[in-house]
Short mmCIF file of C-alpha atoms and ligand atoms in Angstrom, two decimals:
data_model
loop_
_atom_site.label_atom_id
_atom_site.label_comp_id
_atom_site.label_asym_id
_atom_site.label_seq_id
_atom_site.Cartn_x
_atom_site.Cartn_y
_atom_site.Cartn_z
CA LYS A 110 -0.01 0.14 0.28
CA ALA A 111 1.21 3.46 -1.03
CA GLY A 112 3.29 5.34 2.37
CA LEU A 113 2.92 2.03 4.06
CA LYS A 114 5.77 2.81 7.40
CA ASP A 115 8.94 1.54 6.37
CA GLY A 116 8.03 0.72 2.76
CA ARG A 117 8.54 2.21 0.40
CA ILE A 118 7.10 5.60 -0.25
CA LYS A 119 5.22 6.07 -3.38
CA MET A 120 1.98 7.55 -5.42
CA LYS A 121 -0.47 5.75 -6.62
CA ARG A 122 -0.53 5.25 -10.00
CA TYR A 123 -3.33 5.62 -12.79
CA ASN A 124 -3.45 5.93 -16.89
CA ALA A 125 -5.83 8.06 -17.67
CA ALA A 126 -6.81 6.19 -21.02
CA THR A 127 -7.73 2.62 -19.03
CA THR A 128 -9.39 4.65 -16.13
CA SER A 129 -13.16 5.60 -15.76
CA SER A 130 -13.68 9.66 -15.15
CA GLU A 131 -15.32 8.47 -12.47
CA ASP A 132 -12.28 7.06 -10.64
CA LEU A 133 -10.16 9.95 -12.38
CA LYS A 134 -11.56 12.29 -10.20
CA ALA A 135 -11.74 10.57 -6.77
CA ALA A 136 -8.37 9.84 -7.31
CA LEU A 137 -8.12 13.53 -7.58
CA GLN A 138 -10.49 14.22 -4.76
CA ARG A 139 -8.71 16.75 -1.78
CA PRO A 140 -8.17 14.72 1.57
CA SER A 141 -11.33 15.11 3.82
CA GLN A 142 -11.49 17.75 6.73
CA ARG A 143 -12.82 17.61 9.49
CA SER A 144 -16.71 18.35 9.35
CA THR A 145 -17.59 22.65 9.93
CA GLU A 146 -19.66 22.13 12.37
CA MET A 147 -17.33 20.64 14.38
CA ILE A 148 -14.81 22.57 14.27
CA MET A 149 -17.07 25.63 14.34
CA GLY A 150 -18.52 23.96 17.57
CA ILE A 151 -15.13 24.40 19.49
CA VAL A 152 -14.24 27.86 17.17
CA ASN A 153 -17.53 29.59 18.57
CA PRO A 154 -16.97 29.59 22.57
CA ILE A 155 -13.85 31.00 22.15
CA ILE A 156 -14.64 33.48 20.04
CA LYS A 157 -16.97 34.41 21.93
CA ASP A 158 -15.02 34.30 25.07
CA VAL A 159 -12.60 36.47 23.88
CA ARG A 160 -15.43 38.77 22.72
CA THR A 161 -16.69 39.58 25.96
CA GLY A 162 -13.42 38.56 28.05
CA GLY A 163 -10.99 40.60 25.82
CA ASP A 164 -6.96 40.78 27.15
CA GLU A 165 -7.58 38.16 29.46
CA ALA A 166 -9.44 35.63 28.21
CA LEU A 167 -6.86 35.51 25.26
CA LEU A 168 -4.08 34.94 27.39
CA GLY A 169 -5.72 32.20 29.01
CA TYR A 170 -6.41 30.63 25.70
CA THR A 171 -2.57 31.42 24.76
CA HIS A 172 -1.97 29.88 27.90
CA LYS A 173 -4.24 26.23 27.46
CA PHE A 174 -2.84 26.26 23.58
CA GLU A 175 0.56 27.20 23.52
CA LYS A 176 1.51 25.89 27.20
CA ALA A 177 3.60 29.76 27.24
CA THR A 178 2.39 30.93 31.59
CA SER A 179 5.03 33.02 31.63
CA LEU A 180 3.22 35.69 29.53
CA THR A 181 1.51 38.37 31.18
CA SER A 182 0.75 41.01 28.13
CA PRO A 183 -0.89 39.12 24.90
CA VAL A 184 0.95 42.38 23.23
CA LEU A 185 3.95 43.12 22.02
CA LYS A 186 4.36 47.20 20.48
CA ALA A 187 6.58 48.65 18.10
CA PRO A 188 9.68 50.08 18.05
CA TYR A 189 10.29 46.46 18.81
CA PRO A 190 13.53 46.01 21.13
CA GLN A 191 17.18 44.95 19.22
CA SER A 192 17.50 41.92 21.41
CA LEU A 193 13.96 40.40 20.14
CA MET A 194 15.16 40.26 16.50
CA ASP A 195 18.82 39.50 17.33
CA LEU A 196 19.73 37.14 13.86
CA PRO A 197 22.78 35.79 12.06
CA PRO A 198 23.12 38.18 9.38
CA GLU A 199 22.80 35.48 6.75
CA THR A 200 19.18 34.92 7.98
CA ILE A 201 18.61 38.91 8.06
CA GLU A 202 19.81 39.04 4.45
CA ALA A 203 17.83 36.32 3.11
CA ILE A 204 15.32 38.45 4.89
CA ASP A 205 15.87 41.57 3.04
CA ILE A 206 16.33 40.21 -0.28
CA SER A 207 13.13 38.86 -0.32
CA PHE A 208 11.63 41.42 0.85
CA GLU A 209 12.84 44.10 -1.75
CA ASN A 210 11.76 41.16 -4.56
CA ILE A 211 8.50 41.06 -3.24
CA ARG A 212 7.98 45.09 -2.34
CA LYS A 213 9.63 45.36 -6.04
CA PHE A 214 6.65 42.75 -7.61
CA HIS A 215 3.57 44.57 -5.41
CA ALA A 216 4.79 48.06 -5.88
CA ALA A 217 4.39 47.42 -9.66
CA GLN A 218 0.68 46.21 -8.93
CA LYS A 219 -0.24 49.95 -7.93
CA GLU A 220 -2.39 51.63 -10.23
CA ASP A 221 -0.92 54.93 -11.21
CA LYS A 222 -3.51 57.20 -11.53
CA PRO A 223 -7.63 56.87 -11.39
CA LEU A 224 -9.66 54.97 -14.24
CA GLN A 225 -11.65 57.48 -15.95
CA VAL A 226 -14.08 57.28 -18.86
CA GLU A 227 -16.38 59.48 -20.39
CA THR A 228 -19.32 56.87 -21.07
CA MET A 229 -21.34 59.53 -22.83
CA PRO A 230 -21.01 63.52 -23.77
CA GLY A 231 -20.46 65.09 -20.04
CA VAL A 232 -20.95 61.86 -18.43
CA VAL A 233 -17.49 60.98 -16.68
CA CYS A 234 -16.70 57.79 -14.38
CA THR A 235 -13.75 57.30 -12.21
CA ARG A 236 -12.58 54.22 -9.40
CA PHE A 237 -9.85 55.41 -7.92
CA ALA A 238 -8.44 52.87 -4.74
CA ARG A 239 -7.91 53.81 -1.19
CA PRO A 240 -6.08 51.13 1.11
CA ILE A 241 -7.76 49.43 4.09
CA GLU A 242 -6.75 51.14 6.77
CA ARG A 243 -6.01 48.38 9.47
CA VAL A 244 -5.63 44.83 8.42
CA GLY A 245 -4.70 42.50 10.67
CA LEU A 246 -2.18 39.49 9.81
CA TYR A 247 -2.19 36.01 10.91
CA VAL A 248 0.90 34.22 10.79
CA PRO A 249 0.73 30.52 11.77
CA GLY A 250 3.18 29.47 14.16
CA GLY A 251 1.48 25.76 15.65
CA THR A 252 4.95 23.31 14.14
CA ALA A 253 6.68 25.56 11.87
CA VAL A 254 8.89 29.16 12.13
CA LEU A 255 6.83 31.13 9.26
CA PRO A 256 8.57 34.92 8.55
CA SER A 257 8.36 33.65 4.83
CA THR A 258 4.54 33.97 5.32
CA ALA A 259 4.86 37.51 7.48
CA LEU A 260 6.45 38.92 4.60
CA MET A 261 4.22 38.08 1.94
CA LEU A 262 1.08 39.26 4.08
CA GLY A 263 3.18 42.48 5.46
CA VAL A 264 4.93 43.38 2.73
CA PRO A 265 1.85 43.89 0.32
CA ALA A 266 -0.09 45.99 3.31
CA MET A 267 2.87 48.03 3.34
CA VAL A 268 3.26 49.08 0.21
CA ALA A 269 -0.75 49.59 -0.55
CA GLY A 270 -0.24 52.19 2.66
CA CYS A 271 -2.45 50.76 5.05
CA LYS A 272 -1.99 52.51 8.49
CA THR A 273 -2.17 50.19 11.18
CA ILE A 274 -0.50 46.96 10.34
CA VAL A 275 -1.13 44.33 13.14
CA LEU A 276 0.44 40.98 13.21
CA ALA A 277 -0.38 38.04 15.42
CA SER A 278 1.18 34.73 15.59
CA PRO A 279 1.27 31.81 18.04
CA PRO A 280 4.20 32.41 21.30
CA ARG A 281 6.72 29.62 21.84
CA ALA A 282 5.99 28.26 25.22
CA ASP A 283 8.56 30.43 27.12
CA GLY A 284 6.20 33.18 25.73
CA SER A 285 8.38 34.42 23.36
CA ILE A 286 7.83 35.17 19.26
CA THR A 287 10.50 33.92 16.74
CA PRO A 288 12.51 36.78 16.19
CA GLU A 289 12.77 36.55 12.30
CA ILE A 290 8.94 37.28 12.80
CA VAL A 291 9.53 40.09 15.24
CA TYR A 292 12.50 41.43 12.47
CA VAL A 293 9.25 41.47 9.94
CA ALA A 294 7.35 42.62 11.70
CA HIS A 295 9.50 45.82 11.98
CA LYS A 296 10.50 46.01 8.42
CA VAL A 297 7.05 46.49 7.70
CA GLY A 298 6.21 48.44 10.13
CA ALA A 299 3.91 46.24 11.61
CA GLU A 300 2.47 48.78 14.77
CA SER A 301 2.14 45.43 17.02
CA ILE A 302 2.46 41.45 17.67
CA VAL A 303 0.00 39.98 19.01
CA LEU A 304 0.95 37.15 20.91
CA ALA A 305 -1.75 34.20 20.24
CA GLY A 306 -2.87 31.73 17.45
CA GLY A 307 -6.06 29.76 16.67
CA ALA A 308 -9.47 31.48 16.99
CA GLN A 309 -8.78 33.73 19.54
CA ALA A 310 -6.16 36.12 17.60
CA VAL A 311 -8.71 35.75 15.07
CA ALA A 312 -11.25 36.81 17.44
CA ALA A 313 -8.65 39.52 19.40
CA MET A 314 -8.21 41.05 16.05
CA ALA A 315 -11.93 40.21 14.39
CA TYR A 316 -13.55 42.41 18.11
CA GLY A 317 -10.48 44.30 19.32
CA THR A 318 -9.70 43.64 22.93
CA GLU A 319 -8.21 46.52 25.72
CA SER A 320 -4.97 46.06 24.10
CA VAL A 321 -5.10 44.60 20.32
CA SER A 322 -6.71 46.58 17.84
CA LYS A 323 -9.69 46.33 15.57
CA VAL A 324 -9.02 45.48 12.52
CA ASP A 325 -11.01 45.71 9.37
CA LYS A 326 -9.81 42.95 7.43
CA ILE A 327 -7.64 39.41 8.74
CA LEU A 328 -5.42 37.76 6.03
CA GLY A 329 -3.54 34.90 6.03
CA PRO A 330 -3.36 31.02 5.96
CA GLY A 331 -3.62 28.69 8.69
CA ASN A 332 -5.46 25.60 10.40
CA GLN A 333 -8.88 24.58 10.42
CA PHE A 334 -9.53 26.78 13.35
CA VAL A 335 -8.24 29.93 12.19
CA THR A 336 -10.13 29.62 9.08
CA ALA A 337 -13.53 28.12 10.57
CA ALA A 338 -13.00 31.90 13.20
CA LYS A 339 -12.03 33.98 10.06
CA MET A 340 -15.11 32.71 8.83
CA TYR A 341 -17.00 33.28 11.42
CA VAL A 342 -16.15 36.59 12.28
CA SER A 343 -16.44 37.90 8.40
CA ASN A 344 -20.30 37.10 8.93
CA ASP A 345 -20.99 38.80 11.83
CA THR A 346 -22.34 42.15 11.18
CA ASN A 347 -21.28 43.28 14.80
CA ALA A 348 -17.40 42.54 13.96
CA GLY A 349 -17.49 44.28 10.86
CA VAL A 350 -14.42 42.58 9.01
CA SER A 351 -13.61 40.99 6.09
CA ILE A 352 -10.73 37.83 5.40
CA ASP A 353 -8.69 36.85 2.26
CA MET A 354 -10.16 33.68 1.01
CA PRO A 355 -11.08 30.24 2.78
CA ALA A 356 -7.85 28.24 3.32
CA GLY A 357 -7.23 25.10 3.23
CA PRO A 358 -4.11 22.21 3.05
CA SER A 359 -1.30 23.36 0.91
CA GLU A 360 -1.11 21.48 -3.07
CA VAL A 361 0.49 21.16 -6.06
CA LEU A 362 0.39 19.88 -9.32
CA VAL A 363 3.35 19.19 -11.99
CA ILE A 364 2.92 18.84 -15.20
CA ALA A 365 6.02 16.96 -16.81
CA ASP A 366 7.20 15.38 -20.17
CA LYS A 367 9.79 13.22 -21.34
CA GLU A 368 12.26 16.14 -21.24
CA SER A 369 11.89 16.77 -17.59
CA ASN A 370 15.00 15.71 -14.95
CA PRO A 371 13.08 12.53 -12.79
CA ALA A 372 15.32 14.33 -10.26
CA PHE A 373 13.46 17.98 -10.36
CA VAL A 374 10.14 16.25 -10.22
CA ALA A 375 10.73 14.76 -7.05
CA SER A 376 11.97 17.20 -5.37
CA ASP A 377 9.11 19.70 -6.44
CA LEU A 378 6.63 17.21 -5.29
CA LEU A 379 8.36 16.61 -2.02
CA SER A 380 8.60 20.65 -1.26
CA GLN A 381 4.83 20.01 -0.71
CA ALA A 382 4.51 16.99 0.65
CA GLU A 383 6.77 18.20 3.62
CA HIS A 384 4.20 21.00 4.72
CA GLY A 385 2.01 18.46 6.38
CA VAL A 386 0.79 14.70 6.18
CA ASP A 387 -3.18 16.52 4.78
CA SER A 388 -1.47 18.41 1.99
CA GLN A 389 -1.56 16.52 -1.57
CA VAL A 390 0.84 16.04 -4.65
CA ILE A 391 0.02 15.55 -8.33
CA LEU A 392 2.08 14.39 -10.76
CA ILE A 393 0.65 14.34 -14.54
CA ALA A 394 2.90 12.18 -16.82
CA ILE A 395 2.59 13.19 -20.64
CA ASP A 396 2.85 9.94 -22.43
CA LEU A 397 6.08 8.62 -20.26
CA SER A 398 7.35 4.80 -20.92
CA GLU A 399 7.58 2.83 -18.02
CA LYS A 400 11.11 3.25 -17.42
CA GLU A 401 10.69 7.12 -17.46
CA LEU A 402 7.83 6.67 -14.89
CA SER A 403 9.61 4.45 -12.64
CA ALA A 404 13.10 6.65 -12.86
CA ILE A 405 10.56 9.73 -10.98
CA GLU A 406 9.29 7.06 -8.79
CA ASP A 407 12.34 5.94 -8.00
CA GLU A 408 14.57 10.04 -7.48
CA LEU A 409 11.10 10.51 -5.18
CA HIS A 410 12.24 7.26 -2.90
CA LYS A 411 14.92 8.19 -2.25
CA GLN A 412 15.02 12.02 -2.03
CA ALA A 413 12.13 11.25 0.58
CA MET A 414 14.23 9.24 3.21
CA ALA A 415 16.56 11.59 3.38
CA LEU A 416 13.95 14.54 4.28
CA PRO A 417 14.16 15.17 8.18
CA ARG A 418 9.79 14.94 7.99
CA VAL A 419 9.87 11.77 5.92
CA ASP A 420 6.97 10.52 8.03
CA ILE A 421 5.12 13.61 7.50
CA VAL A 422 5.76 12.92 3.55
CA ARG A 423 4.32 9.34 3.78
CA GLY A 424 1.29 10.52 5.48
CA ALA A 425 0.87 13.48 2.37
CA ILE A 426 1.96 10.52 -0.17
CA GLU A 427 -0.89 8.51 0.67
CA HIS A 428 -3.53 10.74 -0.93
CA SER A 429 -1.45 11.63 -3.50
CA VAL A 430 -1.61 10.19 -7.27
CA THR A 431 0.50 10.07 -10.79
CA LEU A 432 -1.99 10.46 -13.77
CA VAL A 433 -0.66 9.20 -17.25
CA VAL A 434 -1.82 11.16 -20.05
CA LYS A 435 -1.43 10.64 -23.75
CA ASP A 436 -0.89 15.27 -24.24
CA ILE A 437 -0.90 18.42 -23.41
CA GLU A 438 -4.38 19.74 -24.19
CA GLU A 439 -5.42 16.23 -21.72
CA ALA A 440 -2.76 17.89 -19.17
CA MET A 441 -3.95 20.82 -19.27
CA LYS A 442 -7.97 19.68 -18.91
CA LEU A 443 -7.18 17.50 -15.73
CA SER A 444 -5.31 20.79 -14.06
CA ASN A 445 -7.56 22.85 -14.41
CA ASP A 446 -10.54 20.93 -13.16
CA TYR A 447 -8.37 20.53 -10.02
CA ALA A 448 -7.45 24.24 -10.15
CA PRO A 449 -4.10 23.39 -7.93
CA GLU A 450 -2.66 26.37 -5.13
CA HIS A 451 0.77 25.29 -7.49
CA LEU A 452 1.24 24.38 -10.84
CA ILE A 453 4.52 23.33 -12.14
CA LEU A 454 4.94 23.16 -16.16
CA GLN A 455 8.49 21.15 -16.18
CA LEU A 456 7.86 20.77 -19.71
CA LYS A 457 9.82 21.63 -23.19
CA ASP A 458 7.67 24.40 -23.88
CA ALA A 459 6.64 25.58 -20.63
CA ALA A 460 6.20 29.32 -21.46
CA SER A 461 3.75 28.51 -24.38
CA VAL A 462 1.66 25.93 -21.80
CA VAL A 463 0.87 29.33 -20.13
CA ALA A 464 -2.06 30.01 -22.29
CA LEU A 465 -3.82 27.15 -21.54
CA VAL A 466 -4.32 27.57 -18.13
CA GLU A 467 -7.58 28.33 -16.68
CA ASN A 468 -7.49 28.04 -12.59
CA ALA A 469 -4.28 28.35 -10.54
CA GLY A 470 -3.59 30.26 -7.59
CA SER A 471 0.87 30.70 -9.26
CA VAL A 472 2.23 29.61 -12.00
CA PHE A 473 6.24 27.87 -12.02
CA ILE A 474 7.06 27.74 -15.29
CA GLY A 475 10.17 25.51 -16.34
CA GLU A 476 12.84 23.34 -15.23
CA TRP A 477 15.32 26.44 -13.53
CA THR A 478 11.65 27.25 -11.48
CA PRO A 479 10.97 25.19 -8.06
CA GLU A 480 8.31 26.14 -6.21
CA SER A 481 10.42 27.43 -3.45
CA VAL A 482 11.41 30.22 -4.64
CA GLY A 483 7.99 31.40 -5.37
CA ASP A 484 7.39 30.01 -1.67
CA TYR A 485 10.22 32.54 -0.49
CA SER A 486 12.24 35.07 -2.47
CA ALA A 487 11.65 35.14 -6.29
CA GLY A 488 9.16 37.71 -5.59
CA VAL A 489 5.19 36.42 -6.13
CA ASN A 490 3.10 35.75 -3.30
CA HIS A 491 2.91 32.39 -1.18
CA SER A 492 -1.17 33.17 0.29
CA LEU A 493 -2.64 30.99 -2.64
CA PRO A 494 -5.79 29.42 -2.89
CA THR A 495 -6.40 25.77 -2.25
CA TYR A 496 -8.87 23.20 -2.23
CA GLY A 497 -10.15 23.81 -5.53
CA TYR A 498 -10.94 28.24 -4.50
CA ALA A 499 -8.31 29.26 -7.14
CA LYS A 500 -11.40 28.82 -9.15
CA GLN A 501 -12.42 31.68 -7.81
CA TYR A 502 -10.45 33.72 -6.02
CA SER A 503 -6.79 35.19 -6.22
CA GLY A 504 -4.00 34.75 -4.57
CA VAL A 505 -3.06 37.78 -1.73
CA ASN A 506 -2.10 40.69 -3.95
CA LEU A 507 -1.90 44.70 -3.64
CA GLY A 508 -5.93 44.54 -4.39
CA SER A 509 -6.46 42.48 -1.38
CA TYR A 510 -5.21 45.42 1.10
CA VAL A 511 -7.29 47.98 -0.77
CA LYS A 512 -10.78 48.56 -2.33
CA HIS A 513 -11.61 50.93 -5.12
CA ILE A 514 -14.33 53.02 -4.92
CA THR A 515 -15.86 55.16 -7.76
CA SER A 516 -17.49 58.07 -8.50
CA SER A 517 -19.05 59.84 -11.53
CA GLN A 518 -19.18 63.89 -12.63
CA LEU A 519 -21.66 65.03 -14.86
CA THR A 520 -22.08 68.13 -16.92
CA ALA A 521 -25.59 70.13 -17.68
CA GLN A 522 -25.25 68.47 -20.65
CA GLY A 523 -24.22 65.12 -19.49
CA LEU A 524 -27.21 64.77 -17.44
CA ARG A 525 -29.71 66.33 -20.37
CA ASN A 526 -27.74 63.25 -22.73
CA VAL A 527 -28.32 60.21 -20.05
CA GLY A 528 -31.31 61.67 -18.22
CA GLY A 529 -34.03 60.05 -20.20
CA ALA A 530 -32.77 56.54 -19.56
CA VAL A 531 -32.87 57.74 -15.85
CA MET A 532 -36.41 59.18 -15.85
CA GLN A 533 -37.34 55.92 -17.76
CA LEU A 534 -35.93 53.34 -15.38
CA ALA A 535 -37.07 55.26 -12.57
CA LYS A 536 -40.47 54.77 -13.74
CA VAL A 537 -40.31 51.66 -14.64
CA GLU A 538 -39.49 50.58 -10.99
CA GLU A 539 -41.62 52.96 -9.45
CA LEU A 540 -39.59 55.45 -7.28
CA GLU A 541 -40.34 58.47 -7.97
CA ALA A 542 -37.98 60.52 -6.32
CA HIS A 543 -35.73 58.98 -8.30
CA ARG A 544 -37.15 60.30 -11.33
CA ARG A 545 -37.84 63.50 -10.00
CA ALA A 546 -34.26 63.71 -8.98
CA VAL A 547 -33.48 64.38 -12.50
CA SER A 548 -36.47 65.94 -14.08
CA LEU A 549 -36.38 69.02 -11.68
CA ARG A 550 -33.09 69.41 -12.72
CA ILE A 551 -33.82 69.23 -16.08
CA LYS A 552 -36.39 71.82 -15.91
CA TYR A 553 -34.04 74.26 -14.06
CA MET A 554 -32.26 73.73 -16.62
CA ASP A 555 -34.37 74.89 -19.62
CA ASP A 556 -36.13 77.75 -17.13
CA ASN A 557 -33.09 79.23 -17.04
CA LYS A 558 -32.08 78.29 -20.67
CA LEU A 559 -28.52 76.59 -20.17
P1 LIG B 679 -1.80 27.63 13.02
O1 LIG B 679 -0.64 28.66 13.63
O2 LIG B 679 -2.55 27.27 12.76
O3 LIG B 679 -2.89 27.28 14.83
C1 LIG B 679 -2.21 27.13 15.93
C2 LIG B 679 -3.31 27.20 16.49
O4 LIG B 679 -4.51 26.13 16.62
C3 LIG B 679 -3.32 27.22 18.32
O5 LIG B 679 -2.98 28.86 18.85
C4 LIG B 679 -4.57 27.01 18.82
O6 LIG B 679 -4.92 28.25 19.28
C5 LIG B 679 -5.15 26.38 17.98
N1 LIG B 679 -5.39 24.95 17.92
C6 LIG B 679 -4.98 23.81 17.90
N2 LIG B 679 -5.49 22.68 18.30
C7 LIG B 679 -6.98 23.42 18.93
C8 LIG B 679 -7.96 22.18 19.35
N3 LIG B 679 -7.72 21.39 19.55
N4 LIG B 679 -8.08 23.44 19.68
C9 LIG B 679 -8.85 24.97 19.73
N5 LIG B 679 -8.16 25.42 18.28
C10 LIG B 679 -6.68 24.60 19.15
O7 LIG B 679 -0.73 26.54 13.05
P2 LIG B 679 -0.66 25.00 12.21
O8 LIG B 679 -1.84 24.04 13.19
O9 LIG B 679 0.87 24.40 12.49
O10 LIG B 679 -1.41 25.24 11.03
C11 LIG B 679 -0.55 26.01 10.36
C12 LIG B 679 -1.60 25.55 9.15
O11 LIG B 679 -1.45 26.65 7.89
C13 LIG B 679 -1.24 24.56 7.94
O12 LIG B 679 -2.20 24.06 7.54
C14 LIG B 679 -0.65 24.81 7.12
O13 LIG B 679 -0.45 24.09 5.48
C15 LIG B 679 -0.86 26.63 6.94
N6 LIG B 679 0.26 26.76 5.99
C16 LIG B 679 -0.26 27.70 4.89
C17 LIG B 679 0.16 28.24 3.83
C18 LIG B 679 -0.34 28.85 2.77
O14 LIG B 679 0.22 29.81 2.26
N7 LIG B 679 -1.43 28.45 2.27
C19 LIG B 679 1.39 28.69 4.59
C20 LIG B 679 1.95 28.48 5.54
C21 LIG B 679 0.97 27.48 6.54
#
């Protein structure tokens, strides 16, 4: 059986030509998650507690879940003492390079000037962007240190010009926070770091507490408790808060052909499989022979066995599959249906295949573009839609931190030009005050010979 302890680490293989479409669909099912009701049942009381109990309730949950019983204040305010961001120079350099690339790519997404269209003579419509004033960025911290997520969420907030940036991340058991995260918070100008995780951190940012600033939007990945809490608060009109997107476990889909390097293909599959046992990795192999498929499978096993997180990899590989297809069209059809968070094209003419991509969070083109460059340093964002949500959501980008406002401005002639249509539609909808707002102005123009 695939992924058995101590057994060979191997993905289940299907040949699309000899597999029914139902079986193919079943093979591409994401691993099932715990039921939303069950998770909500756990999360709802936590949210209510923090909403009413404020800092004390928040601290209580941090003592319970993070075992950080020595923590006496749930918030670290800027400016952060240098002693909390003491890092080796090579780590500082890596963060600085990544920061700059992410900054450049997101700054380029800024709209220089308002969009302006004269829809009829004298009728001018514009659209302009303004930053969301206060954002709360959740940086997961349960099982791994994730300064890269702090960068991916914090840099665009800074570039967009959000006035208040609050970062939240669960502290370590001794009550401290990873220095890499403090350094990123300092670089992006975050006003504070909430030392809490899970539903309690989300609730604190959504409603505010004595020491946690209330925010207008919460962004960032997290486990099912975090996601459920984000969904709850975004549905509560008392919170007045929005969220980026629902998040699920990480996933990758690699499309490889005869030109691809088996070691590269295996390394890309494994770099997602090590995220968590609930991660899923898919290989779509175009017209590969038995020998070529075995070469990838041998590499996968060999490289996996050398990884420190081999046990997590085993779990993820249990529900991961290889699909053998005949051509790129068939491969892209399956990929677009699956809508992967990450799509890697290890193909001869990879760049030309991008035109066929309809659904994906982020695309990695060609053999020299491992997904890890996008995870950390290339400049693209790694906070991406999972679980098939790439069909309707974009990954985090500059637009996630702004809202668009429209305006219209008419001249007297403009109102004459469009007024007839307005008055007729107001009549159809029987909204007489609407109709009169136009008709009395037109009468005024007529009376005053304008
Ligand atoms: P986390 O910070 O999301 O969650 C930790 C918190 O979960 C704890 O603080 C606690 O409050 C809460 N929690 C744990 N057990 C609980 C329980 N039984 N009841 C109530 N609350 C409980 O950290 P994590 O658990 O390590 O999860 C990180 C997640 O983020 C992973 O799923 C990972 O794949 C995902 N992630 C995604 C991306 C991305 O860009 N898509 C990036 C980084 C991480």
